Coordinates of C-alpha atoms and ligand atoms in Angstrom, one line a residue:
M20 CA 0.0 0.0 0.2
E21 CA 1.3 3.5 -0.9
I22 CA -0.3 6.7 0.2
L23 CA 0.4 9.7 -2.0
R24 CA -0.9 13.6 -1.4
G25 CA -1.8 15.9 -3.8
I26 CA -4.3 18.7 -4.1
S27 CA -8.0 18.3 -3.4
V28 CA -10.1 19.2 -6.4
A29 CA -13.5 17.6 -5.7
P30 CA -14.7 15.9 -2.5
G31 CA -16.0 12.2 -1.9
V32 CA -14.2 8.9 -2.0
A33 CA -13.8 6.7 -5.1
I34 CA -12.7 3.2 -4.7
A35 CA -12.0 1.2 -8.1
E36 CA -9.4 -0.4 -10.4
A37 CA -7.3 2.1 -12.2
V38 CA -7.0 3.0 -15.9
V39 CA -3.9 4.7 -16.5
L40 CA -3.8 7.2 -19.6
D41 CA -0.7 8.3 -20.7
A42 CA 0.0 11.4 -22.4
E43 CA -1.3 10.1 -25.6
E44 CA -4.6 8.8 -24.1
Y45 CA -3.7 5.2 -24.5
R46 CA -5.6 3.1 -22.1
I47 CA -3.6 0.2 -20.7
P48 CA -6.4 -2.2 -19.6
R49 CA -5.9 -5.4 -17.4
R50 CA -6.7 -7.6 -20.2
L51 CA -6.4 -11.2 -19.9
I52 CA -6.0 -13.4 -22.9
S53 CA -6.7 -17.2 -23.3
A54 CA -3.9 -19.8 -23.4
T55 CA -4.2 -20.3 -27.3
L56 CA -3.4 -16.5 -27.8
V57 CA -0.2 -16.6 -25.9
D58 CA 2.2 -17.1 -28.8
A59 CA 0.4 -14.7 -30.9
Q60 CA 0.8 -11.9 -28.1
C61 CA 4.4 -12.9 -27.7
D62 CA 5.0 -12.5 -31.5
L63 CA 3.1 -9.2 -31.0
T64 CA 5.5 -8.2 -28.3
D65 CA 8.7 -8.9 -30.5
R66 CA 7.2 -7.2 -33.5
A67 CA 6.5 -4.1 -31.4
V68 CA 10.0 -4.0 -30.0
E69 CA 11.5 -4.4 -33.5
A70 CA 9.4 -1.7 -34.9
S71 CA 10.3 0.6 -32.0
I72 CA 14.0 0.0 -32.4
A73 CA 13.8 0.7 -36.3
E74 CA 11.9 3.9 -35.6
L75 CA 14.5 5.1 -33.1
V76 CA 17.4 4.2 -35.5
T77 CA 15.8 5.9 -38.4
Q78 CA 15.0 8.9 -36.3
R79 CA 18.5 8.9 -35.1
D80 CA 20.1 8.7 -38.4
D81 CA 17.7 11.0 -40.1
M82 CA 18.9 13.9 -37.6
R83 CA 22.6 13.0 -37.6
G84 CA 24.3 16.0 -37.9
Q85 CA 21.7 18.3 -36.4
L86 CA 21.8 16.4 -33.1
G87 CA 24.4 17.0 -30.4
Q88 CA 26.3 13.9 -28.9
D89 CA 23.7 14.3 -25.9
A90 CA 20.8 13.8 -28.0
S91 CA 22.4 10.9 -30.0
D92 CA 23.1 9.3 -26.7
I93 CA 19.5 9.3 -25.5
F94 CA 18.5 7.8 -28.5
N95 CA 21.1 5.1 -28.3
W96 CA 20.0 4.6 -24.5
H97 CA 16.5 4.0 -25.8
V98 CA 17.6 1.5 -28.5
G99 CA 19.9 -0.1 -25.6
V100 CA 16.9 -0.6 -23.4
L101 CA 14.7 -2.1 -26.0
Q102 CA 17.6 -4.4 -27.2
A103 CA 18.3 -5.8 -23.8
P104 CA 16.9 -9.3 -24.1
H105 CA 15.5 -9.4 -20.5
L106 CA 13.0 -6.7 -21.3
R107 CA 11.2 -9.0 -23.8
D108 CA 11.6 -11.9 -21.5
Q109 CA 10.1 -10.1 -18.7
I110 CA 7.0 -9.2 -20.9
K111 CA 6.7 -12.6 -22.3
Q112 CA 6.9 -14.1 -18.9
L113 CA 3.8 -12.2 -17.9
I114 CA 2.0 -13.2 -21.0
R115 CA 2.7 -16.7 -20.4
E116 CA 2.4 -17.2 -16.7
K117 CA -0.3 -14.6 -16.0
L118 CA -2.1 -14.7 -19.3
F119 CA -1.9 -10.8 -19.6
A120 CA -2.3 -9.2 -23.0
A121 CA 0.8 -7.8 -24.5
A122 CA 0.0 -4.1 -23.9
Y123 CA -0.8 -4.6 -20.1
A124 CA 2.2 -6.8 -19.6
T125 CA 4.3 -4.2 -21.2
S126 CA 2.9 -1.5 -19.1
I127 CA 3.5 -3.6 -16.1
V128 CA 7.3 -4.2 -16.9
M129 CA 7.8 -0.5 -17.7
R130 CA 6.3 0.9 -15.0
T131 CA 8.4 -1.4 -12.6
Y132 CA 11.4 0.3 -14.4
Q133 CA 9.9 3.6 -13.7
R134 CA 9.4 2.9 -10.2
R135 CA 13.0 1.6 -9.6
F136 CA 14.5 4.7 -11.2
L137 CA 12.2 6.9 -9.0
K138 CA 13.6 5.2 -6.0
M139 CA 17.2 6.0 -7.0
N140 CA 18.5 9.1 -5.1
D141 CA 20.8 10.1 -8.0
P142 CA 18.8 13.0 -9.8
I143 CA 20.4 12.1 -13.2
L144 CA 19.1 8.5 -13.0
A145 CA 15.6 9.7 -11.7
E146 CA 15.3 12.0 -14.8
R147 CA 15.7 8.7 -16.8
V148 CA 11.9 8.0 -15.8
R149 CA 10.6 10.2 -18.4
D150 CA 12.9 8.3 -21.0
V151 CA 11.2 5.0 -19.8
Q152 CA 7.8 6.5 -20.1
D153 CA 8.8 7.4 -23.6
I154 CA 9.8 4.0 -24.5
E155 CA 6.6 2.7 -23.0
R156 CA 4.6 4.9 -25.2
R157 CA 6.4 4.0 -28.3
L158 CA 5.9 0.3 -27.6
L159 CA 2.4 0.8 -26.8
R160 CA 1.8 2.5 -30.0
N161 CA 3.4 -0.2 -31.8
I162 CA 1.2 -3.0 -29.9
L163 CA -2.2 -1.0 -30.0
G164 CA -1.8 0.6 -33.5
E165 CA -4.3 3.5 -33.9
A166 CA -6.6 1.9 -31.2
R167 CA -6.9 5.4 -29.2
E168 CA -8.9 5.2 -25.9
D169 CA -12.4 6.4 -26.1
L170 CA -12.6 8.4 -22.9
A171 CA -16.3 8.4 -23.0
H172 CA -16.9 4.6 -22.9
F173 CA -15.6 2.2 -20.2
S174 CA -17.5 -1.2 -19.7
K175 CA -17.0 -1.0 -15.8
P176 CA -16.4 1.4 -13.1
V177 CA -12.9 2.9 -13.0
V178 CA -10.6 5.5 -11.6
I179 CA -8.6 7.5 -14.2
V180 CA -5.0 7.9 -13.5
A181 CA -3.3 10.3 -15.9
H182 CA -0.2 12.3 -15.9
D183 CA -2.1 15.4 -17.2
L184 CA -5.5 15.9 -18.9
S185 CA -6.3 19.0 -20.9
P186 CA -9.6 20.5 -20.6
S187 CA -10.7 19.2 -23.8
Q188 CA -9.6 15.8 -22.8
T189 CA -11.5 16.2 -19.6
A190 CA -14.6 17.3 -21.3
Q191 CA -14.8 13.8 -23.0
L192 CA -14.9 11.9 -19.8
S193 CA -18.3 10.2 -19.1
R194 CA -19.9 10.3 -15.9
A195 CA -21.4 6.8 -16.2
K196 CA -18.5 4.8 -15.4
I197 CA -15.9 7.2 -14.0
L198 CA -15.8 7.2 -10.2
G199 CA -12.7 9.3 -9.7
V200 CA -9.9 11.0 -11.3
A201 CA -6.3 11.6 -10.1
M202 CA -3.4 13.1 -12.0
D203 CA 0.3 13.9 -11.5
V204 CA 0.1 17.7 -12.3
G205 CA -2.6 20.5 -12.1
G206 CA -3.7 23.1 -9.5
A207 CA -7.3 23.3 -8.0
A208 CA -8.6 26.3 -10.2
S209 CA -7.4 25.1 -13.6
H210 CA -10.1 24.6 -16.2
T211 CA -9.4 20.8 -16.1
A212 CA -10.2 20.8 -12.2
I213 CA -13.3 22.8 -12.8
L214 CA -14.6 20.1 -15.3
L215 CA -13.6 17.4 -13.0
R216 CA -15.8 19.2 -10.0
S217 CA -18.6 19.4 -12.6
L218 CA -18.3 15.7 -13.3
G219 CA -19.3 15.3 -9.7
R220 CA -16.7 12.8 -8.7
P221 CA -13.8 12.9 -6.3
A222 CA -10.6 14.2 -7.7
V223 CA -7.0 14.8 -6.6
V224 CA -4.3 16.6 -8.8
G225 CA -0.8 17.6 -8.4
V226 CA 0.3 13.9 -7.3
A227 CA 3.8 13.7 -8.1
D228 CA 4.8 10.8 -10.1
L229 CA 1.5 9.0 -9.5
S230 CA 1.0 7.7 -13.2
S231 CA 4.5 6.0 -13.1
R232 CA 3.6 4.4 -9.7
V233 CA 0.4 2.8 -10.5
S234 CA -0.3 -0.1 -13.0
G235 CA -3.7 -0.3 -14.9
G236 CA -5.9 -2.6 -12.7
D237 CA -4.4 -1.6 -9.5
V238 CA -7.1 -0.9 -6.8
I239 CA -6.8 2.8 -6.2
I240 CA -8.7 5.2 -3.6
V241 CA -9.1 8.8 -4.4
D242 CA -9.9 10.7 -1.2
G243 CA -10.9 13.8 -2.7
A244 CA -11.5 15.8 0.7
N245 CA -8.2 15.2 2.1
G246 CA -6.4 15.2 -1.3
L247 CA -4.9 11.9 -1.0
V248 CA -4.6 8.9 -3.4
V249 CA -4.0 5.2 -1.9
I250 CA -2.4 2.7 -4.2
Q251 CA -3.4 -0.9 -3.6
P252 CA -4.8 -0.2 -0.1
D253 CA -4.7 -3.0 2.6
E254 CA -8.0 -4.6 4.1
P255 CA -8.1 -2.0 7.2
T256 CA -7.7 0.9 5.0
L257 CA -10.4 -0.3 2.4
E258 CA -12.8 -1.0 5.2
Q259 CA -12.2 2.5 6.6
Y260 CA -12.7 4.1 3.1
R261 CA -16.0 2.0 2.5
A262 CA -17.5 3.3 5.5
Q263 CA -16.8 6.9 4.1
V264 CA -18.4 6.1 0.7
E265 CA -21.5 5.2 2.8
R266 CA -21.1 8.3 5.0
Y267 CA -21.1 10.6 1.6
T268 CA -23.9 8.7 0.2
R269 CA -26.1 9.4 3.5
I270 CA -25.1 13.2 3.4
R271 CA -25.7 13.3 -0.4
D272 CA -29.3 11.8 0.1
E273 CA -30.1 14.1 3.0
L274 CA -29.1 17.2 0.8
A275 CA -31.2 16.0 -1.9
T276 CA -34.3 16.7 0.1
L277 CA -33.4 20.3 0.3
R278 CA -33.8 20.5 -3.5
D279 CA -37.2 22.1 -3.8
L280 CA -36.8 24.3 -0.8
P281 CA -35.9 28.1 -1.2
A282 CA -32.4 29.3 -0.7
V283 CA -33.2 31.7 2.2
S284 CA -31.3 32.6 5.3
K285 CA -33.1 31.9 8.7
D286 CA -34.4 35.5 9.0
G287 CA -35.9 35.3 5.4
V288 CA -33.3 37.1 2.9
E289 CA -33.5 35.2 -0.5
F290 CA -30.4 34.1 -2.3
K291 CA -30.1 32.9 -5.9
L292 CA -28.3 29.8 -6.5
M293 CA -27.5 29.3 -10.1
A294 CA -25.3 26.7 -11.9
N295 CA -22.0 26.6 -13.9
I296 CA -22.1 24.6 -17.1
E297 CA -20.0 23.6 -19.8
F298 CA -22.6 21.9 -22.0
Q299 CA -26.2 22.1 -22.5
S300 CA -26.9 18.8 -21.6
E301 CA -26.1 19.5 -18.0
V302 CA -28.8 21.8 -17.6
P303 CA -31.3 19.1 -16.3
I304 CA -28.7 18.1 -13.8
C305 CA -28.6 21.6 -12.5
L306 CA -32.6 21.7 -12.1
E307 CA -32.2 18.2 -10.2
Q308 CA -29.7 20.0 -7.8
G309 CA -32.4 22.9 -7.4
A310 CA -30.6 25.5 -9.5
D311 CA -32.4 28.8 -10.1
G312 CA -30.9 29.2 -13.6
V313 CA -27.8 29.2 -15.3
G314 CA -25.1 31.7 -14.0
L315 CA -22.4 30.8 -16.5
F316 CA -22.2 28.7 -19.4
R317 CA -18.7 28.2 -20.6
T318 CA -19.3 28.0 -24.3
E319 CA -15.9 27.4 -25.4
F320 CA -16.2 23.8 -24.6
L321 CA -18.7 23.5 -27.6
Y322 CA -15.8 24.8 -29.5
L323 CA -13.2 22.4 -27.8
R324 CA -15.2 19.3 -28.2
S325 CA -15.9 20.1 -32.0
R326 CA -13.4 19.1 -34.7
G327 CA -13.6 22.3 -36.5
E328 CA -15.2 25.8 -35.7
P329 CA -18.9 25.1 -34.4
S330 CA -21.3 26.5 -37.0
E331 CA -24.0 29.2 -36.2
E332 CA -26.6 26.5 -36.5
E333 CA -24.6 24.1 -34.1
Q334 CA -24.3 26.8 -31.6
Y335 CA -27.9 27.9 -32.0
Q336 CA -29.2 24.5 -31.5
A337 CA -26.9 24.0 -28.3
Y338 CA -27.8 27.3 -26.8
R339 CA -31.4 26.8 -27.6
E340 CA -31.4 23.4 -25.9
A341 CA -30.1 25.0 -22.7
V342 CA -32.5 27.6 -22.5
L343 CA -35.4 25.4 -23.1
A344 CA -34.1 22.7 -20.7
A345 CA -34.0 25.7 -18.1
K346 CA -37.9 26.1 -18.1
G347 CA -38.1 29.7 -17.8
R348 CA -35.1 30.3 -15.7
P349 CA -32.3 32.6 -16.8
V350 CA -29.3 31.3 -18.8
T351 CA -26.3 33.4 -18.7
I352 CA -24.4 32.4 -21.9
R353 CA -20.6 33.6 -21.7
T354 CA -18.8 34.1 -25.1
F355 CA -15.8 32.1 -25.9
D356 CA -13.1 32.1 -23.4
L357 CA -10.5 30.6 -25.7
G358 CA -6.9 30.9 -25.4
A359 CA -4.5 30.3 -22.6
D360 CA -5.3 26.7 -21.7
K361 CA -8.5 26.4 -23.7
Y362 CA -7.5 26.0 -27.2
T363 CA -8.5 23.6 -29.9
Q364 CA -6.7 21.2 -31.7
E365 CA -6.8 23.3 -34.9
K366 CA -6.6 26.7 -33.3
F367 CA -3.8 26.2 -31.1
I368 CA -2.4 29.7 -30.4
E369 CA 1.3 29.2 -31.0
G370 CA 4.2 30.2 -29.3
E371 CA 2.9 32.6 -26.4
P372 CA 5.4 33.1 -23.7
N373 CA 2.8 33.7 -21.0
P374 CA -0.5 32.5 -22.3
M375 CA -2.6 33.5 -19.4
L376 CA -1.6 37.0 -20.1
G377 CA -1.7 36.6 -23.8
L378 CA -4.3 36.5 -26.6
R379 CA -7.2 34.8 -24.6
S380 CA -11.1 35.3 -23.9
I381 CA -12.6 38.4 -25.1
R382 CA -9.2 39.8 -26.8
Y383 CA -9.3 36.7 -28.9
S384 CA -13.0 37.1 -29.9
L385 CA -12.3 40.9 -30.8
Q386 CA -9.5 39.7 -33.0
R387 CA -11.5 37.0 -34.6
L388 CA -14.7 39.0 -35.5
D389 CA -15.9 36.6 -38.0
M390 CA -16.2 33.8 -35.2
F391 CA -17.4 36.2 -32.5
K392 CA -20.1 37.4 -34.7
V393 CA -21.4 33.9 -35.4
Q394 CA -21.6 33.2 -31.9
L395 CA -23.5 36.5 -31.3
R396 CA -26.1 35.5 -33.9
A397 CA -26.5 32.0 -32.4
I398 CA -27.1 33.5 -29.1
L399 CA -29.6 36.1 -30.3
R400 CA -31.4 33.5 -32.0
A401 CA -31.5 31.0 -29.1
A402 CA -33.0 34.1 -27.0
T403 CA -36.2 33.7 -28.7
A404 CA -36.4 30.4 -26.6
G405 CA -36.4 32.1 -23.1
E406 CA -34.4 34.6 -20.8
V407 CA -30.7 34.8 -22.1
R408 CA -28.1 37.2 -20.6
L409 CA -24.8 37.6 -22.4
M410 CA -21.6 37.9 -20.6
F411 CA -18.2 39.0 -21.9
P412 CA -15.1 37.4 -20.2
L413 CA -11.9 38.9 -19.2
I414 CA -12.8 42.4 -19.6
I415 CA -10.2 44.9 -18.6
S416 CA -11.5 48.3 -20.0
L417 CA -14.8 50.1 -20.9
M418 CA -13.6 50.3 -24.5
E419 CA -13.6 46.4 -24.7
Y420 CA -17.0 46.1 -23.5
R421 CA -18.1 49.0 -25.9
Q422 CA -16.3 47.2 -28.9
A423 CA -18.2 43.8 -27.9
K424 CA -21.5 45.9 -27.9
M425 CA -20.6 47.3 -31.2
V426 CA -20.3 43.6 -32.6
L427 CA -23.6 42.6 -31.0
H428 CA -25.3 45.6 -32.6
D429 CA -23.9 44.6 -36.0
A430 CA -25.3 41.1 -35.4
I431 CA -28.6 42.4 -34.5
E432 CA -28.7 44.5 -37.8
D433 CA -27.6 41.6 -39.9
L434 CA -30.3 39.3 -38.4
E435 CA -32.9 42.0 -38.9
D436 CA -31.8 42.5 -42.5
E437 CA -32.0 38.9 -43.1
R438 CA -35.2 38.5 -41.4
V439 CA -33.9 35.8 -39.2
P440 CA -36.0 35.5 -35.9
Y441 CA -34.0 36.9 -32.9
N442 CA -34.4 38.5 -29.6
G443 CA -32.3 41.7 -29.1
D444 CA -33.6 42.3 -25.9
V445 CA -31.0 40.2 -23.8
K446 CA -29.2 41.8 -20.8
T447 CA -25.5 42.2 -21.3
G448 CA -22.9 42.0 -18.6
I449 CA -19.2 41.4 -17.9
M450 CA -17.0 39.1 -15.8
I451 CA -15.0 40.9 -13.1
E452 CA -11.9 38.8 -13.1
T453 CA -9.1 41.1 -13.7
P454 CA -7.7 43.6 -11.4
A455 CA -8.6 46.3 -13.6
A456 CA -12.2 45.6 -14.0
A457 CA -12.5 45.3 -10.2
I458 CA -10.7 48.5 -9.6
Q459 CA -12.9 50.3 -12.2
C460 CA -16.1 48.4 -11.2
R461 CA -17.7 51.9 -10.5
D462 CA -17.3 53.0 -14.2
F463 CA -18.7 49.5 -15.3
A464 CA -21.5 49.7 -13.0
R465 CA -22.8 52.6 -15.0
E466 CA -22.8 50.9 -18.3
V467 CA -23.2 47.2 -17.7
G468 CA -26.6 45.3 -17.3
F469 CA -24.9 42.9 -14.5
V470 CA -21.6 41.7 -13.4
S471 CA -20.2 38.5 -12.2
V472 CA -17.2 38.1 -10.3
G473 CA -14.8 35.5 -11.6
T474 CA -12.5 34.6 -8.8
N475 CA -10.9 31.8 -10.5
D476 CA -8.9 34.2 -12.6
L477 CA -9.1 37.3 -10.2
V478 CA -7.2 35.4 -7.5
Q479 CA -4.8 34.5 -10.3
Y480 CA -4.1 37.8 -11.6
L481 CA -4.3 39.6 -8.1
L482 CA -1.9 37.4 -6.5
A483 CA 0.3 36.5 -9.7
V484 CA -0.2 32.9 -9.2
D485 CA -0.8 30.5 -12.1
R486 CA -4.0 29.0 -11.4
G487 CA -3.1 25.6 -13.0
N488 CA 0.5 25.1 -11.5
Q489 CA 0.8 22.8 -8.7
R490 CA 4.0 24.2 -7.8
V491 CA 2.7 27.4 -6.7
S492 CA -0.8 26.1 -5.7
R493 CA -0.1 26.8 -2.0
Y494 CA -0.3 30.6 -3.0
Y495 CA -3.3 30.4 -4.8
T496 CA -6.1 31.2 -2.4
S497 CA -9.5 33.3 -2.2
A498 CA -8.8 33.8 1.6
H499 CA -5.8 36.2 0.9
P500 CA -6.9 39.4 2.7
A501 CA -6.3 41.4 -0.7
V502 CA -8.9 39.2 -2.4
L503 CA -11.4 39.5 0.2
R504 CA -11.1 43.1 0.1
V505 CA -11.5 43.4 -3.6
I506 CA -14.5 41.2 -3.6
H507 CA -16.0 43.2 -0.9
D508 CA -15.5 46.3 -2.9
V509 CA -17.1 44.8 -5.8
I510 CA -20.1 43.8 -4.2
R511 CA -20.5 47.0 -2.5
T512 CA -20.1 49.2 -5.3
C513 CA -22.6 47.0 -7.5
T514 CA -25.1 47.0 -4.7
R515 CA -25.0 50.9 -4.3
A516 CA -25.4 51.2 -8.0
G517 CA -28.2 48.8 -8.2
V518 CA -26.4 46.4 -10.6
D519 CA -26.9 42.6 -10.2
C520 CA -23.9 41.1 -9.0
S521 CA -23.1 37.4 -8.9
L522 CA -20.1 35.4 -8.2
C523 CA -19.2 32.5 -10.5
G524 CA -15.7 31.4 -9.4
E525 CA -15.1 28.0 -7.6
T526 CA -15.2 30.0 -4.3
A527 CA -19.1 30.5 -4.8
G528 CA -19.5 26.7 -4.4
E529 CA -17.2 26.2 -1.4
P530 CA -19.2 25.9 1.7
L531 CA -16.2 27.4 3.5
Y532 CA -17.0 30.9 1.9
T533 CA -20.6 30.8 2.1
M534 CA -21.1 32.6 5.2
L535 CA -18.4 35.3 4.2
L536 CA -19.6 36.0 0.6
A537 CA -23.4 36.3 2.1
G538 CA -22.2 38.5 4.9
L539 CA -20.3 40.6 2.2
G540 CA -23.6 41.3 0.6
L541 CA -23.5 38.7 -2.2
R542 CA -27.1 37.4 -3.2
C543 CA -26.4 35.5 -6.2
F544 CA -24.0 32.6 -6.2
S545 CA -23.2 30.3 -9.3
M546 CA -21.3 27.2 -8.8
A547 CA -21.1 23.7 -10.0
P548 CA -24.4 22.0 -9.7
H549 CA -23.2 19.4 -7.3
N550 CA -22.2 22.2 -4.8
I551 CA -25.7 23.8 -4.6
P552 CA -27.6 21.6 -2.1
E553 CA -24.8 22.0 0.7
V554 CA -24.5 26.1 0.3
K555 CA -28.1 26.1 0.4
K556 CA -28.2 24.0 3.6
L557 CA -25.6 26.4 5.2
L558 CA -27.5 29.6 4.1
R559 CA -30.8 28.1 5.5
M560 CA -29.1 27.6 8.9
C561 CA -27.6 31.1 9.4
T562 CA -29.3 34.5 10.0
M563 CA -27.9 37.5 8.2
K564 CA -26.5 39.1 11.4
Q565 CA -24.4 35.8 12.2
M566 CA -23.2 35.9 8.4
E567 CA -22.4 39.6 8.6
R568 CA -20.5 39.2 11.9
V569 CA -18.4 36.4 10.2
A570 CA -17.6 38.6 7.2
R571 CA -16.6 41.6 9.3
R572 CA -14.2 39.6 11.4
A573 CA -12.7 37.6 8.3
L574 CA -12.1 41.0 6.7
S575 CA -10.1 42.2 10.0
F576 CA -7.4 39.3 9.5
E577 CA -3.9 40.0 7.9
T578 CA -3.1 36.7 6.5
D579 CA -5.0 33.9 4.5
R580 CA -4.2 31.1 7.1
Q581 CA -6.1 33.2 9.7
V582 CA -9.0 33.6 7.4
V583 CA -9.3 30.0 6.6
N584 CA -8.8 28.9 10.1
Y585 CA -11.7 31.4 11.3
L586 CA -13.9 30.5 8.4
R587 CA -13.5 26.8 9.1
S588 CA -14.1 27.0 12.7
Q589 CA -17.5 29.0 11.9
T590 CA -18.6 26.6 9.3
R591 CA -18.0 23.5 11.6
K592 CA -20.2 25.2 14.0
I593 CA -23.2 25.0 11.9
L594 CA -22.2 21.8 9.7
P595 CA -20.5 19.7 12.2
D596 CA -20.9 16.5 10.2
D597 CA -20.2 17.7 6.6
P598 CA -16.5 17.5 5.5
I599 CA -15.4 21.0 5.0
Ligands
PEP619 C1 -13.5 32.6 -13.4 O1 -12.2 32.9 -13.9 O2 -13.5 32.7 -12.1 C2 -14.4 31.9 -14.1 C3 -15.6 31.7 -13.7 O3 -14.1 31.6 -15.4 P1 -13.1 30.4 -15.8 O4 -13.1 29.6 -14.7 O5 -14.0 29.7 -17.1 O6 -11.9 31.1 -16.2
MG620 MG1 -12.1 33.1 -15.9

């Protein structure tokens, strides 16, 4: 048994066999073969080893002259590993004795090598782990051919273990069979992490070297609340975690009873609890969790999922489906937030030294007016089906907002000229997710229809901490006193100006921050649908006086540690049994 620590992304406990995905998305299933196939699988292994050696030799020779001695040495080292007879012997032994399929046997042997290198105290040898992973990938490609893993279909419940998953890969994961996810890299506020949370499954990221330590078929526990991953747990540990699974199920069932009750404080103040979605198909799940509407539809995932650029018709159908499914509740459609970590295979914005500060979001849309206009037309058309709000992301200046509105007016005029049915009466607003927008909130409040605070980016830009980098994740926190003051200012400014203000960053769905945000004056929260019941439960158990006192005290601290400790103690007083 091995226990590894990472960063908690989504709570809950998952216990299942691991499916290990490498960077190229190969699945290495624990596949057993019949005895009659042993020879064929051994031959397949030989062919894969030979093909891999041939590829390496060709690459090395092709690049001779361009490569320095070090690079040639690396190729030679790879060839040497593949030529060593004991490599094939070990793989074939597993095929013959355990009836493992060639791919699975190869992955077991290569991961044993990786573990051995990882244990060495010599940093140069430890670096070899990446080379062994490379060799493994090459071998698997030659064994499995083009049979890529279909992340949407698994035949039995699994825990996904991966080095890293991009947001678009994560978007393919299906809820049906995936019980949990754990990855080597990533931070709690990355877009991948957000998608994992919206899967509603326990997830842990930033678990260094996890994918090298796990073999497909190992039993894994993902302890989402504590950020732990247990590999091959012993029986007492399994028992303990099985009891926790039951506890979570009990808490979830109890929370489900709140679905149709209003989100209202003990003394009668009403709140709106909205949901964040990535796909139109999630709207029914939001309603099941008691959402008052969609506070953030991250439309870029339509783009990330489709092979090319989604057409106006495709987008129109997607937005319309969301609006109809919301059954009269408002749907806030955010225009594409492409760029940074959310790019498409075709539209990869190359070579940006600082992608998070680069051509992303509204900046990208305003440079791609053809694409932007298509999206706006689709949204205006879908607005004939129900209440739509239109939100522009990553705004830093009034000029940007005005430019976006101009493109919107162009789209309206075109639709009018073409006599295409549309509804131009949509409220437009902005996300406050840059320090510039937060500081200039008073000016924006005079012009926009609503604002939504995006703490995921706001924290990143206020604290200069990459939201997706596990190496700096301990600096990334909404509890930083500077962040609290900025959020407080924005809420206060909007309240005074009479402009709707919601908060749709992940902080809105964390019970730890519920009393604080309500006490600061926030009345509309937008979050992953699965977080709604717990936030509602908390709001219903508190009076405004109590929450305002918590907010005042939280604002008085000088460090994020003090803030977190205080909020945790206050939240535990109200919800002593829930994992916070
Ligand atoms: C945010 O930045 O808080 C936000 C909600 O947008 P995203 O997470 O999609 O960047
Ligand atoms: Mg954002």
